PDB file of N, CA and C in Angstrom:
ATOM      1  N   MET A   1      38.368 115.018  92.807  1.00 66.00           N
ATOM      2  CA  MET A   1      38.954 115.561  94.087  1.00 66.00           C
ATOM      3  C   MET A   1      38.014 117.001  94.792  1.00 66.00           C
ATOM      4  N   ARG A   2      37.919 116.651  95.769  1.00 73.00           N
ATOM      5  CA  ARG A   2      37.058 117.493  96.536  1.00 73.00           C
ATOM      6  C   ARG A   2      37.744 118.191  97.666  1.00 73.00           C
ATOM      7  N   ILE A   3      37.506 119.262  97.850  1.00 72.00           N
ATOM      8  CA  ILE A   3      38.246 120.059  98.552  1.00 72.00           C
ATOM      9  C   ILE A   3      37.477 120.552 100.066  1.00 72.00           C
ATOM     10  N   ASP A   4      37.881 120.303 101.201  1.00 72.00           N
ATOM     11  CA  ASP A   4      36.614 120.795 102.337  1.00 72.00           C
ATOM     12  C   ASP A   4      36.907 121.840 102.782  1.00 72.00           C
ATOM     13  N   LEU A   5      36.309 123.222 103.150  1.00 69.00           N
ATOM     14  CA  LEU A   5      36.312 124.319 103.225  1.00 69.00           C
ATOM     15  C   LEU A   5      35.892 124.431 104.630  1.00 69.00           C
ATOM     16  N   THR A   6      35.689 123.430 105.662  1.00 72.00           N
ATOM     17  CA  THR A   6      34.980 123.969 107.113  1.00 72.00           C
ATOM     18  C   THR A   6      35.963 124.124 107.942  1.00 72.00           C
ATOM     19  N   ASN A   7      37.166 124.126 107.688  1.00 70.00           N
ATOM     20  CA  ASN A   7      37.956 124.644 108.834  1.00 70.00           C
ATOM     21  C   ASN A   7      38.771 125.490 108.446  1.00 70.00           C
ATOM     22  N   ILE A   8      38.534 126.234 107.122  1.00 68.00           N
ATOM     23  CA  ILE A   8      39.063 127.426 106.585  1.00 68.00           C
ATOM     24  C   ILE A   8      39.132 128.530 107.498  1.00 68.00           C
ATOM     25  N   ARG A   9      39.893 129.744 107.832  1.00 68.00           N
ATOM     26  CA  ARG A   9      39.851 130.868 108.798  1.00 68.00           C
ATOM     27  C   ARG A   9      40.106 131.662 107.857  1.00 68.00           C
ATOM     28  N   PHE A  10      39.195 133.058 107.609  1.00 60.00           N
ATOM     29  CA  PHE A  10      39.314 134.043 107.178  1.00 60.00           C
ATOM     30  C   PHE A  10      40.445 135.312 107.635  1.00 60.00           C
ATOM     31  N   GLN A  11      41.668 135.452 107.076  1.00 61.00           N
ATOM     32  CA  GLN A  11      42.694 136.129 107.700  1.00 61.00           C
ATOM     33  C   GLN A  11      42.855 137.661 107.607  1.00 61.00           C
ATOM     34  N   GLY A  12      41.511 138.297 106.743  1.00 57.00           N
ATOM     35  CA  GLY A  12      41.990 139.292 105.844  1.00 57.00           C
ATOM     36  C   GLY A  12      41.999 140.555 107.209  1.00 57.00           C
ATOM     37  N   PRO A  13      41.278 140.855 108.027  1.00 58.00           N
ATOM     38  CA  PRO A  13      41.677 141.592 109.096  1.00 58.00           C
ATOM     39  C   PRO A  13      42.746 142.155 109.694  1.00 58.00           C
ATOM     40  N   GLU A  14      43.755 140.686 110.219  1.00 60.00           N
ATOM     41  CA  GLU A  14      44.792 140.685 110.383  1.00 60.00           C
ATOM     42  C   GLU A  14      46.041 141.208 110.168  1.00 60.00           C
ATOM     43  N   SER A  15      45.704 140.348 108.660  1.00 55.00           N
ATOM     44  CA  SER A  15      46.412 140.991 107.466  1.00 55.00           C
ATOM     45  C   SER A  15      46.529 142.753 107.199  1.00 55.00           C
ATOM     46  N   ASP A  16      45.369 143.094 107.261  1.00 55.00           N
ATOM     47  CA  ASP A  16      45.240 144.647 107.398  1.00 55.00           C
ATOM     48  C   ASP A  16      45.508 145.387 108.151  1.00 55.00           C
ATOM     49  N   ASP A  17      45.372 145.095 109.136  1.00 55.00           N
ATOM     50  CA  ASP A  17      46.195 145.639 110.166  1.00 55.00           C
ATOM     51  C   ASP A  17      47.807 145.903 110.205  1.00 55.00           C
ATOM     52  N   LYS A  18      48.193 144.639 109.601  1.00 57.00           N
ATOM     53  CA  LYS A  18      49.838 144.477 109.398  1.00 57.00           C
ATOM     54  C   LYS A  18      50.243 145.812 108.331  1.00 57.00           C
ATOM     55  N   THR A  19      49.177 145.581 107.222  1.00 56.00           N
ATOM     56  CA  THR A  19      49.600 146.773 106.217  1.00 56.00           C
ATOM     57  C   THR A  19      49.585 147.841 106.537  1.00 56.00           C
ATOM     58  N   ARG A  20      48.355 148.315 107.539  1.00 59.00           N
ATOM     59  CA  ARG A  20      48.408 149.752 108.101  1.00 59.00           C
ATOM     60  C   ARG A  20      49.419 149.953 108.851  1.00 59.00           C
ATOM     61  N   LYS A  21      50.148 149.059 109.341  1.00 60.00           N
ATOM     62  CA  LYS A  21      51.084 149.400 110.655  1.00 60.00           C
ATOM     63  C   LYS A  21      52.460 149.815 109.681  1.00 60.00           C
ATOM     64  N   ALA A  22      52.632 148.610 108.738  1.00 58.00           N
ATOM     65  CA  ALA A  22      53.837 149.308 108.048  1.00 58.00           C
ATOM     66  C   ALA A  22      53.643 150.149 107.040  1.00 58.00           C
ATOM     67  N   GLY A  23      52.360 150.672 106.621  1.00 56.00           N
ATOM     68  CA  GLY A  23      52.754 151.562 105.258  1.00 56.00           C
ATOM     69  C   GLY A  23      52.395 152.961 106.309  1.00 56.00           C
ATOM     70  N   SER A  24      52.305 152.951 107.832  1.00 57.00           N
ATOM     71  CA  SER A  24      52.254 154.406 108.318  1.00 57.00           C
ATOM     72  C   SER A  24      53.390 154.914 108.460  1.00 57.00           C
ATOM     73  N   ARG A  25      54.387 154.643 108.314  1.00 61.00           N
ATOM     74  CA  ARG A  25      55.999 155.211 108.458  1.00 61.00           C
ATOM     75  C   ARG A  25      56.113 155.747 107.025  1.00 61.00           C
ATOM     76  N   ALA A  26      56.742 157.115 106.852  1.00 59.00           N
ATOM     77  CA  ALA A  26      57.100 158.016 105.621  1.00 59.00           C
ATOM     78  C   ALA A  26      58.187 157.723 105.482  1.00 59.00           C
ATOM     79  N   PRO A  27      58.913 156.802 104.121  1.00 62.00           N
ATOM     80  CA  PRO A  27      59.666 156.443 103.343  1.00 62.00           C
ATOM     81  C   PRO A  27      60.931 157.737 103.507  1.00 62.00           C
ATOM     82  N   SER A  28      61.872 157.526 104.062  1.00 66.00           N
ATOM     83  CA  SER A  28      63.166 158.711 103.863  1.00 66.00           C
ATOM     84  C   SER A  28      63.581 158.712 102.805  1.00 66.00           C
ATOM     85  N   THR A  29      63.687 159.632 101.593  1.00 67.00           N
ATOM     86  CA  THR A  29      64.554 159.441 100.664  1.00 67.00           C
ATOM     87  C   THR A  29      65.574 160.754 100.422  1.00 67.00           C
ATOM     88  N   PRO A  30      66.613 160.499  99.925  1.00 69.00           N
ATOM     89  CA  PRO A  30      67.583 161.443  99.951  1.00 69.00           C
ATOM     90  C   PRO A  30      67.524 162.310  99.013  1.00 69.00           C
ATOM     91  N   ASN A  31      67.749 163.591  98.676  1.00 77.00           N
ATOM     92  CA  ASN A  31      67.546 164.298  97.342  1.00 77.00           C
ATOM     93  C   ASN A  31      68.752 163.979  96.145  1.00 77.00           C
ATOM     94  N   VAL A  32      68.978 162.971  96.027  1.00 80.00           N
ATOM     95  CA  VAL A  32      70.047 162.284  95.136  1.00 80.00           C
ATOM     96  C   VAL A  32      69.403 162.362  94.009  1.00 80.00           C
ATOM     97  N   GLU A  33      70.088 163.111  92.856  1.00 84.00           N
ATOM     98  CA  GLU A  33      69.574 162.737  91.565  1.00 84.00           C
ATOM     99  C   GLU A  33      70.620 161.649  90.893  1.00 84.00           C
ATOM    100  N   ASP A  34      69.700 160.405  90.048  1.00 84.00           N
ATOM    101  CA  ASP A  34      70.637 159.641  89.617  1.00 84.00           C
ATOM    102  C   ASP A  34      70.750 160.186  88.016  1.00 84.00           C
ATOM    103  N   LYS A  35      72.050 159.907  87.630  1.00 82.00           N
ATOM    104  CA  LYS A  35      72.382 160.289  86.179  1.00 82.00           C
ATOM    105  C   LYS A  35      73.225 159.532  85.517  1.00 82.00           C
ATOM    106  N   ALA A  36      72.904 158.879  84.011  1.00 80.00           N
ATOM    107  CA  ALA A  36      73.772 157.777  83.448  1.00 80.00           C
ATOM    108  C   ALA A  36      74.101 158.192  82.261  1.00 80.00           C
ATOM    109  N   SER A  37      75.143 157.964  81.905  1.00 79.00           N
ATOM    110  CA  SER A  37      76.068 158.512  80.517  1.00 79.00           C
ATOM    111  C   SER A  37      76.128 157.259  79.664  1.00 79.00           C
ATOM    112  N   LEU A  38      76.356 157.483  78.037  1.00 75.00           N
ATOM    113  CA  LEU A  38      76.354 156.271  77.303  1.00 75.00           C
ATOM    114  C   LEU A  38      77.977 156.420  77.119  1.00 75.00           C
ATOM    115  N   SER A  39      78.739 155.629  76.663  1.00 84.00           N
ATOM    116  CA  SER A  39      79.756 155.390  76.169  1.00 84.00           C
ATOM    117  C   SER A  39      79.970 155.912  74.583  1.00 84.00           C
ATOM    118  N   THR A  40      80.647 156.190  73.648  1.00 86.00           N
ATOM    119  CA  THR A  40      80.556 156.266  72.423  1.00 86.00           C
ATOM    120  C   THR A  40      80.228 155.297  71.632  1.00 86.00           C
ATOM    121  N   ASP A  41      80.879 154.114  72.392  1.00 87.00           N
ATOM    122  CA  ASP A  41      80.668 152.934  71.485  1.00 87.00           C
ATOM    123  C   ASP A  41      79.121 152.562  71.404  1.00 87.00           C
ATOM    124  N   ALA A  42      78.473 152.659  72.711  1.00 84.00           N
ATOM    125  CA  ALA A  42      76.971 152.801  72.988  1.00 84.00           C
ATOM    126  C   ALA A  42      75.993 153.290  72.084  1.00 84.00           C
ATOM    127  N   LEU A  43      76.815 154.673  72.149  1.00 86.00           N
ATOM    128  CA  LEU A  43      75.662 155.383  71.088  1.00 86.00           C
ATOM    129  C   LEU A  43      75.767 155.080  69.744  1.00 86.00           C
ATOM    130  N   SER A  44      76.899 154.448  69.016  1.00 89.00           N
ATOM    131  CA  SER A  44      77.318 154.376  67.830  1.00 89.00           C
ATOM    132  C   SER A  44      76.297 152.997  67.719  1.00 89.00           C
ATOM    133  N   ILE A  45      76.514 152.095  68.727  1.00 91.00           N
ATOM    134  CA  ILE A  45      75.535 150.865  68.671  1.00 91.00           C
ATOM    135  C   ILE A  45      74.114 151.391  68.325  1.00 91.00           C
ATOM    136  N   SER A  46      73.394 152.324  69.270  1.00 89.00           N
ATOM    137  CA  SER A  46      72.236 152.599  69.187  1.00 89.00           C
ATOM    138  C   SER A  46      71.684 153.191  67.957  1.00 89.00           C
ATOM    139  N   SER A  47      72.744 154.124  66.868  1.00 90.00           N
ATOM    140  CA  SER A  47      72.592 154.318  66.130  1.00 90.00           C
ATOM    141  C   SER A  47      72.358 153.303  65.085  1.00 90.00           C
ATOM    142  N   LEU A  48      73.401 152.463  64.943  1.00 91.00           N
ATOM    143  CA  LEU A  48      73.234 151.559  64.028  1.00 91.00           C
ATOM    144  C   LEU A  48      71.928 150.459  63.939  1.00 91.00           C
ATOM    145  N   GLU A  49      71.589 150.272  65.524  1.00 92.00           N
ATOM    146  CA  GLU A  49      70.373 149.835  65.561  1.00 92.00           C
ATOM    147  C   GLU A  49      68.949 150.289  64.823  1.00 92.00           C
ATOM    148  N   ALA A  50      68.801 151.621  65.337  1.00 90.00           N
ATOM    149  CA  ALA A  50      68.068 152.478  64.489  1.00 90.00           C
ATOM    150  C   ALA A  50      67.849 152.383  63.300  1.00 90.00           C
ATOM    151  N   GLN A  51      69.361 152.253  62.504  1.00 89.00           N
ATOM    152  CA  GLN A  51      69.066 152.507  61.130  1.00 89.00           C
ATOM    153  C   GLN A  51      68.666 150.606  60.532  1.00 89.00           C
ATOM    154  N   ALA A  52      69.190 149.998  61.239  1.00 86.00           N
ATOM    155  CA  ALA A  52      69.036 148.360  61.025  1.00 86.00           C
ATOM    156  C   ALA A  52      67.427 148.019  61.038  1.00 86.00           C
ATOM    157  N   MET A  53      66.567 148.941  62.053  1.00 87.00           N
ATOM    158  CA  MET A  53      65.176 148.917  62.174  1.00 87.00           C
ATOM    159  C   MET A  53      64.512 149.780  61.309  1.00 87.00           C
ATOM    160  N   ALA A  54      64.889 150.593  60.495  1.00 86.00           N
ATOM    161  CA  ALA A  54      64.385 151.308  59.550  1.00 86.00           C
ATOM    162  C   ALA A  54      64.477 150.843  58.281  1.00 86.00           C
ATOM    163  N   THR A  55      65.610 149.979  58.017  1.00 80.00           N
ATOM    164  CA  THR A  55      65.779 149.316  56.638  1.00 80.00           C
ATOM    165  C   THR A  55      64.613 148.110  56.705  1.00 80.00           C
ATOM    166  N   PRO A  56      63.890 148.155  55.605  1.00 78.00           N
ATOM    167  CA  PRO A  56      63.141 147.224  55.332  1.00 78.00           C
ATOM    168  C   PRO A  56      63.873 145.440  55.398  1.00 78.00           C
ATOM    169  N   PRO A  57      63.220 144.919  55.927  1.00 81.00           N
ATOM    170  CA  PRO A  57      63.913 143.233  55.658  1.00 81.00           C
ATOM    171  C   PRO A  57      64.415 142.816  54.331  1.00 81.00           C
ATOM    172  N   VAL A  58      63.179 142.920  53.432  1.00 85.00           N
ATOM    173  CA  VAL A  58      63.182 142.476  52.260  1.00 85.00           C
ATOM    174  C   VAL A  58      63.269 143.642  51.346  1.00 85.00           C
ATOM    175  N   ARG A  59      63.883 143.359  50.276  1.00 85.00           N
ATOM    176  CA  ARG A  59      64.197 144.481  48.909  1.00 85.00           C
ATOM    177  C   ARG A  59      62.969 143.963  48.156  1.00 85.00           C
ATOM    178  N   GLN A  60      61.870 144.482  47.862  1.00 89.00           N
ATOM    179  CA  GLN A  60      61.158 144.061  47.078  1.00 89.00           C
ATOM    180  C   GLN A  60      61.387 144.368  45.916  1.00 89.00           C
ATOM    181  N   ASP A  61      62.218 145.594  45.494  1.00 91.00           N
ATOM    182  CA  ASP A  61      62.554 145.540  43.828  1.00 91.00           C
ATOM    183  C   ASP A  61      63.445 144.416  43.532  1.00 91.00           C
ATOM    184  N   LYS A  62      64.298 143.887  44.113  1.00 92.00           N
ATOM    185  CA  LYS A  62      64.949 142.756  43.683  1.00 92.00           C
ATOM    186  C   LYS A  62      64.247 141.653  43.489  1.00 92.00           C
ATOM    187  N   VAL A  63      63.307 141.324  44.666  1.00 93.00           N
ATOM    188  CA  VAL A  63      62.556 140.316  44.489  1.00 93.00           C
ATOM    189  C   VAL A  63      61.287 139.924  43.382  1.00 93.00           C
ATOM    190  N   GLU A  64      60.814 141.302  42.929  1.00 95.00           N
ATOM    191  CA  GLU A  64      59.972 141.492  42.137  1.00 95.00           C
ATOM    192  C   GLU A  64      60.903 141.108  40.570  1.00 95.00           C
ATOM    193  N   ALA A  65      61.949 141.868  40.393  1.00 95.00           N
ATOM    194  CA  ALA A  65      62.955 141.409  39.003  1.00 95.00           C
ATOM    195  C   ALA A  65      63.283 139.957  39.134  1.00 95.00           C
ATOM    196  N   LEU A  66      63.859 139.250  40.369  1.00 94.00           N
ATOM    197  CA  LEU A  66      64.188 137.922  39.947  1.00 94.00           C
ATOM    198  C   LEU A  66      63.131 137.199  39.969  1.00 94.00           C
ATOM    199  N   ARG A  67      61.648 137.671  40.452  1.00 96.00           N
ATOM    200  CA  ARG A  67      60.678 136.832  40.035  1.00 96.00           C
ATOM    201  C   ARG A  67      60.193 136.968  38.514  1.00 96.00           C
ATOM    202  N   GLN A  68      60.287 137.838  37.836  1.00 97.00           N
ATOM    203  CA  GLN A  68      59.612 138.294  36.709  1.00 97.00           C
ATOM    204  C   GLN A  68      61.106 137.506  35.814  1.00 97.00           C
ATOM    205  N   SER A  69      62.228 137.388  35.980  1.00 96.00           N
ATOM    206  CA  SER A  69      63.100 136.503  35.308  1.00 96.00           C
ATOM    207  C   SER A  69      62.883 134.998  35.156  1.00 96.00           C
ATOM    208  N   ILE A  70      62.798 134.999  36.854  1.00 95.00           N
ATOM    209  CA  ILE A  70      62.430 133.218  36.366  1.00 95.00           C
ATOM    210  C   ILE A  70      60.898 133.100  35.885  1.00 95.00           C
ATOM    211  N   GLN A  71      60.191 133.897  35.817  1.00 96.00           N
ATOM    212  CA  GLN A  71      58.768 133.514  35.088  1.00 96.00           C
ATOM    213  C   GLN A  71      59.127 133.693  33.230  1.00 96.00           C
ATOM    214  N   ASN A  72      60.056 134.369  33.130  1.00 96.00           N
ATOM    215  CA  ASN A  72      60.192 134.761  31.426  1.00 96.00           C
ATOM    216  C   ASN A  72      61.244 133.537  31.126  1.00 96.00           C
ATOM    217  N   GLY A  73      62.003 133.104  32.158  1.00 95.00           N
ATOM    218  CA  GLY A  73      62.559 131.971  31.751  1.00 95.00           C
ATOM    219  C   GLY A  73      64.287 132.317  31.561  1.00 95.00           C
ATOM    220  N   ASP A  74      64.465 133.913  31.932  1.00 94.00           N
ATOM    221  CA  ASP A  74      65.811 134.184  31.836  1.00 94.00           C
ATOM    222  C   ASP A  74      66.644 134.271  32.652  1.00 94.00           C
ATOM    223  N   TYR A  75      66.031 133.530  33.760  1.00 92.00           N
ATOM    224  CA  TYR A  75      67.160 133.627  35.436  1.00 92.00           C
ATOM    225  C   TYR A  75      68.090 132.203  34.843  1.00 92.00           C
ATOM    226  N   ARG A  76      69.435 132.572  35.081  1.00 92.00           N
ATOM    227  CA  ARG A  76      70.244 131.588  34.850  1.00 92.00           C
ATOM    228  C   ARG A  76      71.367 131.286  35.796  1.00 92.00           C
ATOM    229  N   VAL A  77      70.945 130.002  36.639  1.00 91.00           N
ATOM    230  CA  VAL A  77      72.385 130.062  37.936  1.00 91.00           C
ATOM    231  C   VAL A  77      73.747 129.956  37.556  1.00 91.00           C
ATOM    232  N   GLU A  78      74.303 130.372  38.347  1.00 93.00           N
ATOM    233  CA  GLU A  78      75.758 130.207  37.913  1.00 93.00           C
ATOM    234  C   GLU A  78      76.311 129.719  38.876  1.00 93.00           C
ATOM    235  N   ALA A  79      76.561 128.081  38.333  1.00 95.00           N
ATOM    236  CA  ALA A  79      76.864 127.159  39.667  1.00 95.00           C
ATOM    237  C   ALA A  79      78.355 127.681  39.917  1.00 95.00           C
ATOM    238  N   ASP A  80      79.226 127.840  38.952  1.00 96.00           N
ATOM    239  CA  ASP A  80      80.945 128.335  39.583  1.00 96.00           C
ATOM    240  C   ASP A  80      80.919 129.220  40.642  1.00 96.00           C
ATOM    241  N   LYS A  81      80.113 130.541  40.032  1.00 96.00           N
ATOM    242  CA  LYS A  81      80.132 131.572  41.000  1.00 96.00           C
ATOM    243  C   LYS A  81      79.594 131.337  42.312  1.00 96.00           C
ATOM    244  N   ILE A  82      78.410 130.551  42.263  1.00 95.00           N
ATOM    245  CA  ILE A  82      78.048 130.275  43.759  1.00 95.00           C
ATOM    246  C   ILE A  82      78.904 129.418  44.522  1.00 95.00           C
ATOM    247  N   ALA A  83      79.479 128.279  44.042  1.00 96.00           N
ATOM    248  CA  ALA A  83      80.095 127.506  44.771  1.00 96.00           C
ATOM    249  C   ALA A  83      81.847 128.242  45.015  1.00 96.00           C
ATOM    250  N   HIS A  84      81.995 129.259  43.892  1.00 96.00           N
ATOM    251  CA  HIS A  84      83.399 130.121  44.687  1.00 96.00           C
ATOM    252  C   HIS A  84      82.846 131.070  46.053  1.00 96.00           C
ATOM    253  N   ALA A  85      81.594 131.517  46.252  1.00 96.00           N
ATOM    254  CA  ALA A  85      81.233 131.879  47.119  1.00 96.00           C
ATOM    255  C   ALA A  85      80.973 131.271  48.285  1.00 96.00           C
ATOM    256  N   ILE A  86      80.746 130.120  47.998  1.00 96.00           N
ATOM    257  CA  ILE A  86      80.569 128.971  49.174  1.00 96.00           C
ATOM    258  C   ILE A  86      82.280 128.855  50.126  1.00 96.00           C
ATOM    259  N   LEU A  87      83.185 128.454  48.600  1.00 96.00           N
ATOM    260  CA  LEU A  87      84.322 127.887  49.516  1.00 96.00           C
ATOM    261  C   LEU A  87      84.691 129.258  50.254  1.00 96.00           C
ATOM    262  N   GLU A  88      84.847 130.436  49.766  1.00 95.00           N
ATOM    263  CA  GLU A  88      85.456 131.670  50.269  1.00 95.00           C
ATOM    264  C   GLU A  88      84.582 132.043  51.963  1.00 95.00           C
ATOM    265  N   HIS A  89      83.253 131.513  51.850  1.00 93.00           N
ATOM    266  CA  HIS A  89      82.842 131.912  52.916  1.00 93.00           C
ATOM    267  C   HIS A  89      83.438 130.789  54.195  1.00 93.00           C
ATOM    268  N   ASN A  90      83.517 129.974  53.722  1.00 93.00           N
ATOM    269  CA  ASN A  90      84.042 128.276  54.622  1.00 93.00           C
ATOM    270  C   ASN A  90      85.263 128.805  54.964  1.00 93.00           C
ATOM    271  N   GLN A  91      86.167 129.762  53.676  1.00 93.00           N
ATOM    272  CA  GLN A  91      87.631 129.514  54.660  1.00 93.00           C
ATOM    273  C   GLN A  91      87.922 130.796  55.527  1.00 93.00           C
ATOM    274  N   ARG A  92      86.767 131.602  55.922  1.00 84.00           N
ATOM    275  CA  ARG A  92      87.051 132.849  56.674  1.00 84.00           C
ATOM    276  C   ARG A  92      86.967 131.963  58.107  1.00 84.00           C
TER     277      ARG A  92
END
């Protein structure tokens, strides 16, 4: 695709004049101070978020203990316990 630039006009100075004229007015700002306050619910949510972010996503000690148990052949799956937990979860 070829672009023909022969009839293109530069509009720089014209737009610069408009910018200067618009920028010459001083904006009027009232002397009002904005304030915001958080509800107790928002504060508690913020606190819980901070605690969650500080907690590591993986409990490395538990992972390592399970890894060792599997490697040693000591890990046993309790199918009844797992099935019971699944049923309880689905009943909620």
